[in-house]
Amino acid sequence: MKILLLIPAFNEEESLPLIIPTLKEKYSQFDFIILNDGSKDRTLEVARNLEANVLDLCINQGLGAALQPGFKYGLENDYDYFVQFDSDGQHLPEYIQLLIDKAQEGNDIVIGSRFLDGTGTYNQTILRGFGGKWLSTLIRFTTGKKITDPTSGMRVYNKKIARKLMMLDNMPLESDFLVMAHKSGYKISEVQVTMQERVAGETYFSPLKAVKFMFVQTISIIISVFRKDLKERK
Amino acid sequence: MTHNLQLLLIIGSVGYFSFLMWKLTQSKDHVNDMIFPMIVSLFLIVVSIFPKILLQLSAFFGVQSEVNMIFIITIAILYFFVINLQAKIVKKQNQIKKLAQELALVKYEIMKNKNE
């Protein structure tokens, strides 16, 4: 079984030196590839100096589109599972295997959830906490499916989903995607994980951007209910 | 409609039509994109020469004056143009994304071959 970690990086020159060596030394069973999403700092140089595999996107595309060449690379090289893994150090690699195990039980998407059994200790602002709960409620309302952490960026996708994601245009891979996937009959599951604060660098998610994100997601989730099935889309 | 406004409309619409014709002569592949603007400019020429059409239209839709009718029609046409352009931009954006993604994969292959 081959597993590929897709690590999108946008201006992460400070956090990559902390993550790449850990993955190389302690988690050599997983292959990983850095997806440099048009960074303006030395992310590319840092990643190459650390002898990591890098796909260098010359223009900033956003999460969904940045992952696409990663899926393509992985499928061409016969990988079975794809792990979306943040480059800012929030995600802990010790949970990857748990997610993979869950995926092997027949799930198409497995989300690393911070709030599944209430044992997680993740500090976040009131606004973000409320935002996550709101999206979770909205998903429950529109699909009937309970997803406790729809904004989690730690996810595992199987080959079937990867093949689909590689093809689709404008697929931002956020909460609205989960609604689309569930509606299209793909199986989604969650695993309790712990996440930590970013290890270095700054988040690009300002309060204003967060509010805009919530607004767009809300509309997108509602529209997703009426959208064409993912399986029919080309 | 005052004569001054009518004169302005005739000059404007004929000028617009001439501009489109001039653009068409510059390049062949513009023809497809120019069909709708051509129809619009011809319509503007007709209504500026025969303002009675506007008068009847505004009476039919209950618009107070024919000048307001011109505004409504123009705004509708502009909206159509904007939506059309937006669709084209999204299409181009996706094409650029695809190119950048392919380029990233090609660069990776080149780097790999270089290192081997």
mmCIF file of C-alpha atoms in Angstrom:
data_model
loop_
_atom_site.group_PDB
_atom_site.id
_atom_site.type_symbol
_atom_site.label_atom_id
_atom_site.label_comp_id
_atom_site.label_asym_id
_atom_site.label_seq_id
_atom_site.Cartn_x
_atom_site.Cartn_y
_atom_site.Cartn_z
ATOM 1 C CA MET A 1 0.000 0.000 0.000
ATOM 2 C CA LYS A 2 1.477 3.343 -1.057
ATOM 3 C CA ILE A 3 0.632 6.544 0.801
ATOM 4 C CA LEU A 4 1.412 10.037 -0.392
ATOM 5 C CA LEU A 5 1.307 13.150 1.771
ATOM 6 C CA LEU A 6 0.285 16.234 -0.188
ATOM 7 C CA ILE A 7 1.647 19.275 1.607
ATOM 8 C CA PRO A 8 0.471 22.574 0.133
ATOM 9 C CA ALA A 9 2.768 25.428 1.106
ATOM 10 C CA PHE A 10 2.243 29.140 0.635
ATOM 11 C CA ASN A 11 4.981 31.293 2.144
ATOM 12 C CA GLU A 12 6.118 28.642 4.632
ATOM 13 C CA GLU A 13 9.903 29.074 4.559
ATOM 14 C CA GLU A 14 10.004 29.116 8.367
ATOM 15 C CA SER A 15 7.877 26.063 9.114
ATOM 16 C CA LEU A 16 9.160 23.692 6.410
ATOM 17 C CA PRO A 17 12.567 23.164 8.122
ATOM 18 C CA LEU A 18 10.644 21.926 11.162
ATOM 19 C CA ILE A 19 8.324 19.561 9.336
ATOM 20 C CA ILE A 20 10.341 18.012 6.517
ATOM 21 C CA PRO A 21 13.136 16.519 8.716
ATOM 22 C CA THR A 22 10.539 15.011 11.099
ATOM 23 C CA LEU A 23 8.690 13.357 8.241
ATOM 24 C CA LYS A 24 11.925 12.078 6.734
ATOM 25 C CA GLU A 25 13.364 10.673 9.929
ATOM 26 C CA LYS A 26 10.367 9.361 11.832
ATOM 27 C CA TYR A 27 7.773 8.701 9.158
ATOM 28 C CA SER A 28 9.759 7.350 6.255
ATOM 29 C CA GLN A 29 6.951 4.878 5.492
ATOM 30 C CA PHE A 30 5.034 7.808 3.972
ATOM 31 C CA ASP A 31 6.160 9.562 0.821
ATOM 32 C CA PHE A 32 5.459 13.250 0.667
ATOM 33 C CA ILE A 33 5.449 16.012 -1.866
ATOM 34 C CA ILE A 34 5.475 19.752 -1.211
ATOM 35 C CA LEU A 35 3.105 21.752 -3.397
ATOM 36 C CA ASN A 36 4.578 25.212 -3.503
ATOM 37 C CA ASP A 37 1.558 27.362 -4.285
ATOM 38 C CA GLY A 38 3.235 30.384 -5.830
ATOM 39 C CA SER A 39 5.026 31.407 -2.616
ATOM 40 C CA LYS A 40 6.651 34.800 -2.601
ATOM 41 C CA ASP A 41 9.285 33.874 -0.020
ATOM 42 C CA ARG A 42 12.023 31.215 -0.126
ATOM 43 C CA THR A 43 9.685 28.228 0.329
ATOM 44 C CA LEU A 44 10.830 26.565 -2.904
ATOM 45 C CA GLU A 45 14.507 26.999 -2.125
ATOM 46 C CA VAL A 46 14.101 25.773 1.456
ATOM 47 C CA ALA A 47 12.163 22.690 0.376
ATOM 48 C CA ARG A 48 14.709 21.808 -2.329
ATOM 49 C CA ASN A 49 17.620 22.332 0.080
ATOM 50 C CA LEU A 50 15.951 19.871 2.440
ATOM 51 C CA GLU A 51 15.843 17.437 -0.487
ATOM 52 C CA ALA A 52 12.075 17.220 -0.517
ATOM 53 C CA ASN A 53 10.074 16.436 -3.634
ATOM 54 C CA VAL A 54 8.521 19.698 -4.783
ATOM 55 C CA LEU A 55 5.885 20.571 -7.320
ATOM 56 C CA ASP A 56 6.368 24.249 -7.959
ATOM 57 C CA LEU A 57 3.253 26.124 -9.098
ATOM 58 C CA CYS A 58 4.382 29.403 -10.590
ATOM 59 C CA ILE A 59 1.138 31.195 -9.700
ATOM 60 C CA ASN A 60 -0.870 31.116 -6.480
ATOM 61 C CA GLN A 61 -3.968 28.995 -7.076
ATOM 62 C CA GLY A 62 -5.576 28.289 -3.718
ATOM 63 C CA LEU A 63 -5.817 24.997 -1.870
ATOM 64 C CA GLY A 64 -8.029 22.952 -4.193
ATOM 65 C CA ALA A 65 -6.153 23.758 -7.378
ATOM 66 C CA ALA A 66 -2.757 23.475 -5.668
ATOM 67 C CA LEU A 67 -3.539 19.894 -4.674
ATOM 68 C CA GLN A 68 -4.574 18.863 -8.185
ATOM 69 C CA PRO A 69 -1.071 18.279 -9.614
ATOM 70 C CA GLY A 70 -0.328 16.350 -6.403
ATOM 71 C CA PHE A 71 -3.212 13.991 -7.120
ATOM 72 C CA LYS A 72 -2.073 13.659 -10.704
ATOM 73 C CA TYR A 73 1.493 12.881 -9.666
ATOM 74 C CA GLY A 74 0.234 10.362 -7.095
ATOM 75 C CA LEU A 75 -2.071 8.558 -9.498
ATOM 76 C CA GLU A 76 0.636 8.341 -12.148
ATOM 77 C CA ASN A 77 2.916 6.781 -9.541
ATOM 78 C CA ASP A 78 0.321 4.304 -8.261
ATOM 79 C CA TYR A 79 -0.349 5.676 -4.807
ATOM 80 C CA ASP A 80 -3.384 4.255 -2.991
ATOM 81 C CA TYR A 81 -4.116 6.969 -0.428
ATOM 82 C CA PHE A 82 -3.579 10.710 -0.426
ATOM 83 C CA VAL A 83 -3.162 12.635 2.800
ATOM 84 C CA GLN A 84 -3.821 16.374 2.767
ATOM 85 C CA PHE A 85 -1.395 17.687 5.352
ATOM 86 C CA ASP A 86 -0.739 21.303 6.352
ATOM 87 C CA SER A 87 2.742 22.733 6.087
ATOM 88 C CA ASP A 88 2.388 25.061 9.076
ATOM 89 C CA GLY A 89 2.960 22.345 11.686
ATOM 90 C CA GLN A 90 -0.653 22.232 12.918
ATOM 91 C CA HIS A 91 -1.090 18.622 11.868
ATOM 92 C CA LEU A 92 0.710 15.883 13.745
ATOM 93 C CA PRO A 93 2.017 12.994 11.646
ATOM 94 C CA GLU A 94 1.341 10.412 14.359
ATOM 95 C CA TYR A 95 -2.343 10.529 13.424
ATOM 96 C CA ILE A 96 -1.848 9.761 9.742
ATOM 97 C CA GLN A 97 -1.920 5.994 10.212
ATOM 98 C CA LEU A 98 -5.187 6.237 12.180
ATOM 99 C CA LEU A 99 -6.774 8.104 9.300
ATOM 100 C CA ILE A 100 -5.453 5.583 6.779
ATOM 101 C CA ASP A 101 -6.818 2.700 8.864
ATOM 102 C CA LYS A 102 -10.231 4.339 8.843
ATOM 103 C CA ALA A 103 -10.023 4.857 5.073
ATOM 104 C CA GLN A 104 -9.230 1.182 4.618
ATOM 105 C CA GLU A 105 -12.515 0.336 6.291
ATOM 106 C CA GLY A 106 -14.166 1.461 3.062
ATOM 107 C CA ASN A 107 -14.354 5.231 3.503
ATOM 108 C CA ASP A 108 -13.598 7.499 0.570
ATOM 109 C CA ILE A 109 -12.783 10.569 2.660
ATOM 110 C CA VAL A 110 -11.523 10.538 6.243
ATOM 111 C CA ILE A 111 -11.297 13.802 8.162
ATOM 112 C CA GLY A 112 -9.005 14.352 11.126
ATOM 113 C CA SER A 113 -11.471 15.991 13.512
ATOM 114 C CA ARG A 114 -10.539 18.142 16.495
ATOM 115 C CA PHE A 115 -13.999 17.880 18.009
ATOM 116 C CA LEU A 116 -15.227 14.329 17.389
ATOM 117 C CA ASP A 117 -15.263 12.969 20.952
ATOM 118 C CA GLY A 118 -14.700 16.186 22.831
ATOM 119 C CA THR A 119 -11.283 15.128 24.099
ATOM 120 C CA GLY A 120 -9.308 17.386 21.765
ATOM 121 C CA THR A 121 -7.730 20.490 23.199
ATOM 122 C CA TYR A 122 -7.503 22.961 20.411
ATOM 123 C CA ASN A 123 -7.342 26.662 21.131
ATOM 124 C CA GLN A 124 -9.139 28.845 18.663
ATOM 125 C CA THR A 125 -10.792 32.213 18.612
ATOM 126 C CA ILE A 126 -14.499 32.499 19.452
ATOM 127 C CA LEU A 127 -15.221 33.615 15.891
ATOM 128 C CA ARG A 128 -13.525 30.579 14.345
ATOM 129 C CA GLY A 129 -15.140 28.266 16.866
ATOM 130 C CA PHE A 130 -18.538 29.646 16.022
ATOM 131 C CA GLY A 131 -17.754 29.462 12.292
ATOM 132 C CA GLY A 132 -16.885 25.775 12.481
ATOM 133 C CA LYS A 133 -20.031 24.977 14.467
ATOM 134 C CA TRP A 134 -22.183 26.947 12.055
ATOM 135 C CA LEU A 135 -20.824 25.067 9.027
ATOM 136 C CA SER A 136 -21.234 21.780 10.872
ATOM 137 C CA THR A 137 -24.880 22.597 11.630
ATOM 138 C CA LEU A 138 -25.492 23.695 8.056
ATOM 139 C CA ILE A 139 -24.057 20.435 6.697
ATOM 140 C CA ARG A 140 -26.199 18.444 9.133
ATOM 141 C CA PHE A 141 -29.245 20.416 8.038
ATOM 142 C CA THR A 142 -28.619 20.053 4.285
ATOM 143 C CA THR A 143 -27.362 16.468 4.161
ATOM 144 C CA GLY A 144 -28.301 14.849 7.463
ATOM 145 C CA LYS A 145 -24.640 13.879 7.883
ATOM 146 C CA LYS A 146 -22.842 14.784 11.094
ATOM 147 C CA ILE A 147 -19.411 16.213 10.424
ATOM 148 C CA THR A 148 -17.892 17.672 13.574
ATOM 149 C CA ASP A 149 -14.903 19.417 11.966
ATOM 150 C CA PRO A 150 -15.698 20.424 8.391
ATOM 151 C CA THR A 151 -12.899 23.015 8.231
ATOM 152 C CA SER A 152 -10.179 20.533 9.174
ATOM 153 C CA GLY A 153 -7.450 20.466 6.551
ATOM 154 C CA MET A 154 -6.182 17.063 7.613
ATOM 155 C CA ARG A 155 -7.910 14.606 5.345
ATOM 156 C CA VAL A 156 -7.299 11.327 3.601
ATOM 157 C CA TYR A 157 -8.693 10.639 0.146
ATOM 158 C CA ASN A 158 -8.703 7.322 -1.644
ATOM 159 C CA LYS A 159 -7.859 6.791 -5.319
ATOM 160 C CA LYS A 160 -11.476 7.070 -6.418
ATOM 161 C CA ILE A 161 -11.858 10.572 -4.969
ATOM 162 C CA ALA A 162 -8.380 11.615 -6.103
ATOM 163 C CA ARG A 163 -9.209 10.720 -9.688
ATOM 164 C CA LYS A 164 -12.326 12.886 -9.449
ATOM 165 C CA LEU A 165 -10.571 15.796 -7.759
ATOM 166 C CA MET A 166 -7.825 15.826 -10.348
ATOM 167 C CA MET A 167 -10.353 16.545 -13.089
ATOM 168 C CA LEU A 168 -12.705 19.088 -11.532
ATOM 169 C CA ASP A 169 -12.374 22.818 -12.093
ATOM 170 C CA ASN A 170 -13.082 25.243 -9.256
ATOM 171 C CA MET A 171 -13.128 22.690 -6.464
ATOM 172 C CA PRO A 172 -11.956 24.569 -3.381
ATOM 173 C CA LEU A 173 -11.935 21.440 -1.181
ATOM 174 C CA GLU A 174 -13.630 23.132 1.740
ATOM 175 C CA SER A 175 -16.848 22.274 3.574
ATOM 176 C CA ASP A 176 -18.973 22.637 0.438
ATOM 177 C CA PHE A 177 -16.958 19.861 -1.161
ATOM 178 C CA LEU A 178 -17.915 17.535 1.702
ATOM 179 C CA VAL A 179 -21.579 18.260 1.019
ATOM 180 C CA MET A 180 -21.082 17.518 -2.680
ATOM 181 C CA ALA A 181 -19.188 14.307 -1.924
ATOM 182 C CA HIS A 182 -21.785 13.049 0.551
ATOM 183 C CA LYS A 183 -24.599 13.871 -1.842
ATOM 184 C CA SER A 184 -22.798 11.967 -4.592
ATOM 185 C CA GLY A 185 -22.655 8.829 -2.483
ATOM 186 C CA TYR A 186 -19.031 8.925 -1.349
ATOM 187 C CA LYS A 187 -18.432 7.712 2.206
ATOM 188 C CA ILE A 188 -17.088 10.276 4.660
ATOM 189 C CA SER A 189 -15.829 9.462 8.122
ATOM 190 C CA GLU A 190 -13.954 11.200 10.936
ATOM 191 C CA VAL A 191 -11.164 10.293 13.329
ATOM 192 C CA GLN A 192 -10.340 12.215 16.503
ATOM 193 C CA VAL A 193 -6.985 13.971 16.221
ATOM 194 C CA THR A 194 -5.114 16.618 18.163
ATOM 195 C CA MET A 195 -3.751 19.642 16.386
ATOM 196 C CA GLN A 196 -1.343 22.255 17.609
ATOM 197 C CA GLU A 197 -0.805 25.931 16.870
ATOM 198 C CA ARG A 198 1.223 26.721 13.766
ATOM 199 C CA VAL A 199 4.922 26.330 14.535
ATOM 200 C CA ALA A 200 6.186 29.347 12.613
ATOM 201 C CA GLY A 201 5.161 31.967 10.105
ATOM 202 C CA GLU A 202 1.867 33.780 9.953
ATOM 203 C CA THR A 203 -1.599 32.703 8.955
ATOM 204 C CA TYR A 204 -2.978 34.340 5.830
ATOM 205 C CA PHE A 205 -6.444 34.023 7.361
ATOM 206 C CA SER A 206 -7.259 37.520 8.671
ATOM 207 C CA PRO A 207 -10.577 38.094 10.529
ATOM 208 C CA LEU A 208 -11.993 39.800 7.451
ATOM 209 C CA LYS A 209 -11.006 36.875 5.236
ATOM 210 C CA ALA A 210 -12.540 34.498 7.792
ATOM 211 C CA VAL A 211 -15.870 36.318 7.651
ATOM 212 C CA LYS A 212 -15.790 36.299 3.849
ATOM 213 C CA PHE A 213 -14.892 32.607 3.906
ATOM 214 C CA MET A 214 -17.873 31.820 6.140
ATOM 215 C CA PHE A 215 -20.223 33.807 3.943
ATOM 216 C CA VAL A 216 -19.034 32.135 0.739
ATOM 217 C CA GLN A 217 -19.122 28.687 2.337
ATOM 218 C CA THR A 218 -22.665 29.184 3.604
ATOM 219 C CA ILE A 219 -23.931 30.099 0.152
ATOM 220 C CA SER A 220 -21.868 27.386 -1.491
ATOM 221 C CA ILE A 221 -23.177 24.667 0.848
ATOM 222 C CA ILE A 222 -26.769 25.671 0.151
ATOM 223 C CA ILE A 223 -26.125 25.722 -3.598
ATOM 224 C CA SER A 224 -24.307 22.376 -3.390
ATOM 225 C CA VAL A 225 -27.595 20.716 -2.533
ATOM 226 C CA PHE A 226 -28.863 21.607 -5.996
ATOM 227 C CA ARG A 227 -25.626 21.026 -7.852
ATOM 228 C CA LYS A 228 -24.962 18.244 -10.287
ATOM 229 C CA ASP A 229 -23.754 14.990 -8.764
ATOM 230 C CA LEU A 230 -19.944 14.764 -8.541
ATOM 231 C CA LYS A 231 -20.008 11.440 -10.330
ATOM 232 C CA GLU A 232 -21.739 13.009 -13.326
ATOM 233 C CA ARG A 233 -19.420 15.983 -13.512
ATOM 234 C CA LYS A 234 -16.472 15.924 -15.868
ATOM 235 C CA MET B 1 -36.645 63.392 -27.306
ATOM 236 C CA THR B 2 -34.877 66.632 -28.123
ATOM 237 C CA HIS B 3 -33.129 67.039 -31.472
ATOM 238 C CA ASN B 4 -29.822 67.553 -29.694
ATOM 239 C CA LEU B 5 -30.112 64.209 -27.931
ATOM 240 C CA GLN B 6 -31.154 62.533 -31.168
ATOM 241 C CA LEU B 7 -28.135 64.015 -32.925
ATOM 242 C CA LEU B 8 -25.873 62.808 -30.130
ATOM 243 C CA LEU B 9 -27.367 59.314 -30.364
ATOM 244 C CA ILE B 10 -26.919 59.175 -34.139
ATOM 245 C CA ILE B 11 -23.314 60.356 -33.912
ATOM 246 C CA GLY B 12 -22.609 57.955 -31.037
ATOM 247 C CA SER B 13 -24.194 54.895 -32.625
ATOM 248 C CA VAL B 14 -22.704 55.497 -36.061
ATOM 249 C CA GLY B 15 -19.337 56.122 -34.417
ATOM 250 C CA TYR B 16 -19.652 52.884 -32.430
ATOM 251 C CA PHE B 17 -20.617 50.941 -35.558
ATOM 252 C CA SER B 18 -17.684 52.405 -37.527
ATOM 253 C CA PHE B 19 -15.335 51.548 -34.671
ATOM 254 C CA LEU B 20 -16.540 47.935 -34.682
ATOM 255 C CA MET B 21 -16.150 47.711 -38.452
ATOM 256 C CA TRP B 22 -12.647 49.121 -38.178
ATOM 257 C CA LYS B 23 -11.783 46.568 -35.497
ATOM 258 C CA LEU B 24 -13.144 43.775 -37.677
ATOM 259 C CA THR B 25 -10.899 44.751 -40.552
ATOM 260 C CA GLN B 26 -7.887 44.546 -38.233
ATOM 261 C CA SER B 27 -8.241 40.879 -37.411
ATOM 262 C CA LYS B 28 -10.265 37.963 -38.725
ATOM 263 C CA ASP B 29 -10.769 35.994 -35.530
ATOM 264 C CA HIS B 30 -12.714 38.786 -33.893
ATOM 265 C CA VAL B 31 -15.797 38.146 -36.052
ATOM 266 C CA ASN B 32 -17.335 35.686 -33.619
ATOM 267 C CA ASP B 33 -16.968 38.045 -30.660
ATOM 268 C CA MET B 34 -18.228 41.022 -32.643
ATOM 269 C CA ILE B 35 -21.596 39.702 -33.762
ATOM 270 C CA PHE B 36 -23.512 40.782 -30.657
ATOM 271 C CA PRO B 37 -21.919 44.280 -30.453
ATOM 272 C CA MET B 38 -22.722 44.704 -34.167
ATOM 273 C CA ILE B 39 -26.391 43.876 -33.582
ATOM 274 C CA VAL B 40 -26.455 46.304 -30.639
ATOM 275 C CA SER B 41 -24.868 49.104 -32.653
ATOM 276 C CA LEU B 42 -27.269 48.575 -35.565
ATOM 277 C CA PHE B 43 -30.198 48.654 -33.126
ATOM 278 C CA LEU B 44 -28.883 51.916 -31.670
ATOM 279 C CA ILE B 45 -28.596 53.446 -35.154
ATOM 280 C CA VAL B 46 -32.184 52.443 -35.985
ATOM 281 C CA VAL B 47 -33.673 53.811 -32.753
ATOM 282 C CA SER B 48 -31.715 57.052 -33.010
ATOM 283 C CA ILE B 49 -32.947 57.641 -36.561
ATOM 284 C CA PHE B 50 -36.512 56.510 -35.758
ATOM 285 C CA PRO B 51 -37.116 57.569 -32.137
ATOM 286 C CA LYS B 52 -40.784 56.662 -32.495
ATOM 287 C CA ILE B 53 -39.797 53.041 -31.870
ATOM 288 C CA LEU B 54 -38.522 54.109 -28.463
ATOM 289 C CA LEU B 55 -41.658 56.084 -27.796
ATOM 290 C CA GLN B 56 -43.816 53.051 -28.517
ATOM 291 C CA LEU B 57 -41.572 50.793 -26.454
ATOM 292 C CA SER B 58 -41.701 53.106 -23.434
ATOM 293 C CA ALA B 59 -45.485 53.414 -23.752
ATOM 294 C CA PHE B 60 -45.762 49.624 -23.940
ATOM 295 C CA PHE B 61 -43.650 49.043 -20.814
ATOM 296 C CA GLY B 62 -45.047 52.047 -18.953
ATOM 297 C CA VAL B 63 -41.714 53.894 -18.861
ATOM 298 C CA GLN B 64 -42.192 57.632 -18.442
ATOM 299 C CA SER B 65 -39.891 58.903 -21.178
ATOM 300 C CA GLU B 66 -38.034 57.395 -24.105
ATOM 301 C CA VAL B 67 -34.728 58.610 -22.646
ATOM 302 C CA ASN B 68 -35.307 56.344 -19.647
ATOM 303 C CA MET B 69 -36.036 53.527 -22.074
ATOM 304 C CA ILE B 70 -32.628 54.086 -23.665
ATOM 305 C CA PHE B 71 -31.044 53.864 -20.212
ATOM 306 C CA ILE B 72 -32.830 50.613 -19.420
ATOM 307 C CA ILE B 73 -31.858 49.018 -22.709
ATOM 308 C CA THR B 74 -28.255 50.181 -22.369
ATOM 309 C CA ILE B 75 -27.959 48.876 -18.798
ATOM 310 C CA ALA B 76 -29.407 45.518 -19.853
ATOM 311 C CA ILE B 77 -26.921 45.275 -22.712
ATOM 312 C CA LEU B 78 -24.025 46.194 -20.392
ATOM 313 C CA TYR B 79 -25.104 43.545 -17.869
ATOM 314 C CA PHE B 80 -25.134 40.981 -20.625
ATOM 315 C CA PHE B 81 -21.623 42.037 -21.690
ATOM 316 C CA VAL B 82 -20.315 41.830 -18.112
ATOM 317 C CA ILE B 83 -21.753 38.355 -17.482
ATOM 318 C CA ASN B 84 -20.348 37.198 -20.797
ATOM 319 C CA LEU B 85 -16.921 38.602 -19.962
ATOM 320 C CA GLN B 86 -16.988 37.076 -16.483
ATOM 321 C CA ALA B 87 -17.670 33.633 -17.952
ATOM 322 C CA LYS B 88 -14.765 34.109 -20.344
ATOM 323 C CA ILE B 89 -12.426 35.207 -17.538
ATOM 324 C CA VAL B 90 -13.320 32.163 -15.417
ATOM 325 C CA LYS B 91 -12.617 29.931 -18.403
ATOM 326 C CA LYS B 92 -9.240 31.590 -18.982
ATOM 327 C CA GLN B 93 -8.401 31.399 -15.267
ATOM 328 C CA ASN B 94 -9.014 27.654 -15.302
ATOM 329 C CA GLN B 95 -6.890 27.271 -18.405
ATOM 330 C CA ILE B 96 -4.039 29.203 -16.773
ATOM 331 C CA LYS B 97 -4.329 27.051 -13.635
ATOM 332 C CA LYS B 98 -4.158 23.892 -15.735
ATOM 333 C CA LEU B 99 -1.073 25.230 -17.546
ATOM 334 C CA ALA B 100 0.666 26.116 -14.262
ATOM 335 C CA GLN B 101 -0.141 22.654 -12.894
ATOM 336 C CA GLU B 102 1.240 20.945 -15.982
ATOM 337 C CA LEU B 103 4.291 23.187 -15.825
ATOM 338 C CA ALA B 104 4.852 22.178 -12.176
ATOM 339 C CA LEU B 105 4.804 18.494 -13.140
ATOM 340 C CA VAL B 106 7.134 19.073 -16.102
ATOM 341 C CA LYS B 107 9.547 21.078 -13.913
ATOM 342 C CA TYR B 108 9.538 18.221 -11.415
ATOM 343 C CA GLU B 109 10.420 15.707 -14.131
ATOM 344 C CA ILE B 110 13.235 17.926 -15.400
ATOM 345 C CA MET B 111 14.674 18.349 -11.896
ATOM 346 C CA LYS B 112 14.461 14.602 -11.299
ATOM 347 C CA ASN B 113 16.275 13.784 -14.552
ATOM 348 C CA LYS B 114 18.912 16.389 -13.776
ATOM 349 C CA ASN B 115 19.619 14.895 -10.362
ATOM 350 C CA GLU B 116 19.846 11.326 -11.654
#
